Amino acid sequence: MLPSTLGLFELSPLAVGLLFVGGLVLLASIPTLQWLVLRRTVRNAWRWIPWNMVAWAAGILWTLAPSPLVDERTPIEVITGVYMAAGLLMAVTVAAVTSVPARHVIRKSMHNSEATAN
């Protein structure tokens, strides 16, 4: 954000490419760290990474939704409410998209731990 804040940002093709790659790296950072833990107990745990990336890419769009509804005259209570609603919708979106792969990971983990115990 610093380059745009200081007025040093130019939307060149290189900048767009770097923003795209940077966005992918950011989206992959948390699920990749989660995969490092999951891979110990779940076969094919790498599948968690793309699912989580898709979930957050969809969920983060909710942060853009309130923008047309607010301006400098909007009361702080309204701004707070619409952004709280957007945050809730973001959480629901991420939870909905990751629920199926999360169930799969949990089942695999439980199956592997039962097999190890026997």
PDB file of C-alpha atoms in Angstrom:
ATOM      1  CA  MET A   1       0.000   0.000   0.000  1.00  0.00           C
ATOM      2  CA  LEU A   2       2.906   2.335   0.590  1.00  0.00           C
ATOM      3  CA  PRO A   3       3.633   3.084  -3.099  1.00  0.00           C
ATOM      4  CA  SER A   4       0.036   4.175  -3.737  1.00  0.00           C
ATOM      5  CA  THR A   5      -0.032   6.214  -0.528  1.00  0.00           C
ATOM      6  CA  LEU A   6       3.104   8.093  -1.546  1.00  0.00           C
ATOM      7  CA  GLY A   7       1.909   8.574  -5.114  1.00  0.00           C
ATOM      8  CA  LEU A   8       4.626   6.291  -6.481  1.00  0.00           C
ATOM      9  CA  PHE A   9       2.217   3.803  -8.011  1.00  0.00           C
ATOM     10  CA  GLU A  10       1.842   3.564 -11.759  1.00  0.00           C
ATOM     11  CA  LEU A  11      -0.488   0.988 -13.284  1.00  0.00           C
ATOM     12  CA  SER A  12       1.934  -0.398 -15.842  1.00  0.00           C
ATOM     13  CA  PRO A  13       1.739  -3.963 -17.162  1.00  0.00           C
ATOM     14  CA  LEU A  14       4.652  -4.853 -14.904  1.00  0.00           C
ATOM     15  CA  ALA A  15       2.836  -3.427 -11.872  1.00  0.00           C
ATOM     16  CA  VAL A  16      -0.315  -5.389 -12.721  1.00  0.00           C
ATOM     17  CA  GLY A  17       1.735  -8.572 -13.079  1.00  0.00           C
ATOM     18  CA  LEU A  18       3.504  -7.975  -9.780  1.00  0.00           C
ATOM     19  CA  LEU A  19       0.190  -7.261  -8.050  1.00  0.00           C
ATOM     20  CA  PHE A  20      -1.257 -10.495  -9.430  1.00  0.00           C
ATOM     21  CA  VAL A  21       1.732 -12.580  -8.328  1.00  0.00           C
ATOM     22  CA  GLY A  22       1.821 -10.832  -4.958  1.00  0.00           C
ATOM     23  CA  GLY A  23      -1.877 -11.534  -4.478  1.00  0.00           C
ATOM     24  CA  LEU A  24      -1.383 -15.221  -5.222  1.00  0.00           C
ATOM     25  CA  VAL A  25       1.530 -15.415  -2.792  1.00  0.00           C
ATOM     26  CA  LEU A  26      -0.535 -13.707  -0.107  1.00  0.00           C
ATOM     27  CA  LEU A  27      -3.527 -15.992  -0.728  1.00  0.00           C
ATOM     28  CA  ALA A  28      -1.276 -19.066  -0.588  1.00  0.00           C
ATOM     29  CA  SER A  29       0.650 -18.087   2.543  1.00  0.00           C
ATOM     30  CA  ILE A  30      -1.763 -19.221   5.273  1.00  0.00           C
ATOM     31  CA  PRO A  31      -3.030 -22.440   3.639  1.00  0.00           C
ATOM     32  CA  THR A  32       0.549 -23.419   2.819  1.00  0.00           C
ATOM     33  CA  LEU A  33       1.483 -23.108   6.480  1.00  0.00           C
ATOM     34  CA  GLN A  34      -1.626 -25.101   7.408  1.00  0.00           C
ATOM     35  CA  TRP A  35      -0.618 -27.753   4.865  1.00  0.00           C
ATOM     36  CA  LEU A  36       2.734 -28.145   6.628  1.00  0.00           C
ATOM     37  CA  VAL A  37       0.802 -29.389   9.652  1.00  0.00           C
ATOM     38  CA  LEU A  38      -1.917 -31.306   7.781  1.00  0.00           C
ATOM     39  CA  ARG A  39       0.516 -33.307   5.644  1.00  0.00           C
ATOM     40  CA  ARG A  40       1.700 -35.163   8.746  1.00  0.00           C
ATOM     41  CA  THR A  41      -1.676 -36.827   9.167  1.00  0.00           C
ATOM     42  CA  VAL A  42      -3.572 -36.458   5.888  1.00  0.00           C
ATOM     43  CA  ARG A  43      -2.610 -37.913   2.542  1.00  0.00           C
ATOM     44  CA  ASN A  44      -3.013 -35.410  -0.332  1.00  0.00           C
ATOM     45  CA  ALA A  45      -3.353 -32.556   2.145  1.00  0.00           C
ATOM     46  CA  TRP A  46      -1.920 -30.244  -0.532  1.00  0.00           C
ATOM     47  CA  ARG A  47      -5.480 -30.030  -1.897  1.00  0.00           C
ATOM     48  CA  TRP A  48      -6.299 -27.764   1.036  1.00  0.00           C
ATOM     49  CA  ILE A  49      -4.153 -24.981  -0.460  1.00  0.00           C
ATOM     50  CA  PRO A  50      -6.143 -24.245  -3.653  1.00  0.00           C
ATOM     51  CA  TRP A  51      -9.508 -24.662  -1.877  1.00  0.00           C
ATOM     52  CA  ASN A  52      -8.487 -22.194   0.796  1.00  0.00           C
ATOM     53  CA  MET A  53      -7.161 -19.757  -1.807  1.00  0.00           C
ATOM     54  CA  VAL A  54     -10.444 -19.878  -3.735  1.00  0.00           C
ATOM     55  CA  ALA A  55     -12.411 -19.392  -0.523  1.00  0.00           C
ATOM     56  CA  TRP A  56     -10.468 -16.282   0.487  1.00  0.00           C
ATOM     57  CA  ALA A  57     -10.471 -14.867  -3.030  1.00  0.00           C
ATOM     58  CA  ALA A  58     -14.277 -15.124  -3.020  1.00  0.00           C
ATOM     59  CA  GLY A  59     -14.666 -13.955   0.562  1.00  0.00           C
ATOM     60  CA  ILE A  60     -12.462 -10.889   0.236  1.00  0.00           C
ATOM     61  CA  LEU A  61     -14.786  -9.514  -2.433  1.00  0.00           C
ATOM     62  CA  TRP A  62     -17.252  -8.682   0.361  1.00  0.00           C
ATOM     63  CA  THR A  63     -14.866  -5.974   1.578  1.00  0.00           C
ATOM     64  CA  LEU A  64     -15.538  -4.110  -1.666  1.00  0.00           C
ATOM     65  CA  ALA A  65     -19.339  -4.340  -1.435  1.00  0.00           C
ATOM     66  CA  PRO A  66     -19.945  -1.484   1.052  1.00  0.00           C
ATOM     67  CA  SER A  67     -17.922   1.084  -0.923  1.00  0.00           C
ATOM     68  CA  PRO A  68     -20.834   2.337  -3.073  1.00  0.00           C
ATOM     69  CA  LEU A  69     -22.979   2.700   0.062  1.00  0.00           C
ATOM     70  CA  VAL A  70     -20.688   5.017   2.018  1.00  0.00           C
ATOM     71  CA  ASP A  71     -19.095   8.400   1.484  1.00  0.00           C
ATOM     72  CA  GLU A  72     -17.694  11.200   3.670  1.00  0.00           C
ATOM     73  CA  ARG A  73     -21.210  12.136   4.878  1.00  0.00           C
ATOM     74  CA  THR A  74     -22.169   8.636   5.986  1.00  0.00           C
ATOM     75  CA  PRO A  75     -22.630   8.396   9.774  1.00  0.00           C
ATOM     76  CA  ILE A  76     -20.047   6.265  11.556  1.00  0.00           C
ATOM     77  CA  GLU A  77     -22.787   3.954  12.837  1.00  0.00           C
ATOM     78  CA  VAL A  78     -23.823   3.133   9.257  1.00  0.00           C
ATOM     79  CA  ILE A  79     -20.225   2.615   8.150  1.00  0.00           C
ATOM     80  CA  THR A  80     -19.612   0.341  11.116  1.00  0.00           C
ATOM     81  CA  GLY A  81     -22.769  -1.648  10.397  1.00  0.00           C
ATOM     82  CA  VAL A  82     -22.187  -2.194   6.698  1.00  0.00           C
ATOM     83  CA  TYR A  83     -18.572  -3.201   7.190  1.00  0.00           C
ATOM     84  CA  MET A  84     -19.517  -5.536  10.043  1.00  0.00           C
ATOM     85  CA  ALA A  85     -22.093  -7.130   7.740  1.00  0.00           C
ATOM     86  CA  ALA A  86     -19.461  -7.401   4.990  1.00  0.00           C
ATOM     87  CA  GLY A  87     -17.056  -9.067   7.431  1.00  0.00           C
ATOM     88  CA  LEU A  88     -19.725 -11.536   8.492  1.00  0.00           C
ATOM     89  CA  LEU A  89     -20.535 -12.346   4.860  1.00  0.00           C
ATOM     90  CA  MET A  90     -16.821 -12.803   4.170  1.00  0.00           C
ATOM     91  CA  ALA A  91     -16.546 -15.282   7.052  1.00  0.00           C
ATOM     92  CA  VAL A  92     -19.642 -17.188   5.901  1.00  0.00           C
ATOM     93  CA  THR A  93     -18.311 -17.348   2.341  1.00  0.00           C
ATOM     94  CA  VAL A  94     -14.918 -18.711   3.428  1.00  0.00           C
ATOM     95  CA  ALA A  95     -16.572 -21.209   5.775  1.00  0.00           C
ATOM     96  CA  ALA A  96     -18.990 -22.388   3.085  1.00  0.00           C
ATOM     97  CA  VAL A  97     -16.307 -22.858   0.435  1.00  0.00           C
ATOM     98  CA  THR A  98     -13.856 -24.630   2.768  1.00  0.00           C
ATOM     99  CA  SER A  99     -16.437 -26.796   4.554  1.00  0.00           C
ATOM    100  CA  VAL A 100     -16.291 -29.679   2.063  1.00  0.00           C
ATOM    101  CA  PRO A 101     -12.489 -29.962   1.919  1.00  0.00           C
ATOM    102  CA  ALA A 102     -12.278 -29.423   5.694  1.00  0.00           C
ATOM    103  CA  ARG A 103     -14.637 -32.357   6.279  1.00  0.00           C
ATOM    104  CA  HIS A 104     -12.502 -34.435   3.939  1.00  0.00           C
ATOM    105  CA  VAL A 105      -9.329 -33.482   5.814  1.00  0.00           C
ATOM    106  CA  ILE A 106     -10.932 -34.274   9.181  1.00  0.00           C
ATOM    107  CA  ARG A 107     -12.237 -37.653   7.994  1.00  0.00           C
ATOM    108  CA  LYS A 108      -8.835 -38.574   6.564  1.00  0.00           C
ATOM    109  CA  SER A 109      -7.132 -37.441   9.753  1.00  0.00           C
ATOM    110  CA  MET A 110      -9.494 -39.470  11.935  1.00  0.00           C
ATOM    111  CA  HIS A 111      -9.141 -42.522   9.693  1.00  0.00           C
ATOM    112  CA  ASN A 112      -5.333 -42.274   9.805  1.00  0.00           C
ATOM    113  CA  SER A 113      -5.261 -41.877  13.591  1.00  0.00           C
ATOM    114  CA  GLU A 114      -7.574 -44.913  14.030  1.00  0.00           C
ATOM    115  CA  ALA A 115      -5.362 -46.988  11.739  1.00  0.00           C
ATOM    116  CA  THR A 116      -2.287 -45.939  13.711  1.00  0.00           C
ATOM    117  CA  ALA A 117      -3.975 -46.773  17.038  1.00  0.00           C
ATOM    118  CA  ASN A 118      -4.867 -50.285  15.863  1.00  0.00           C
TER     119      ASN A 118
END
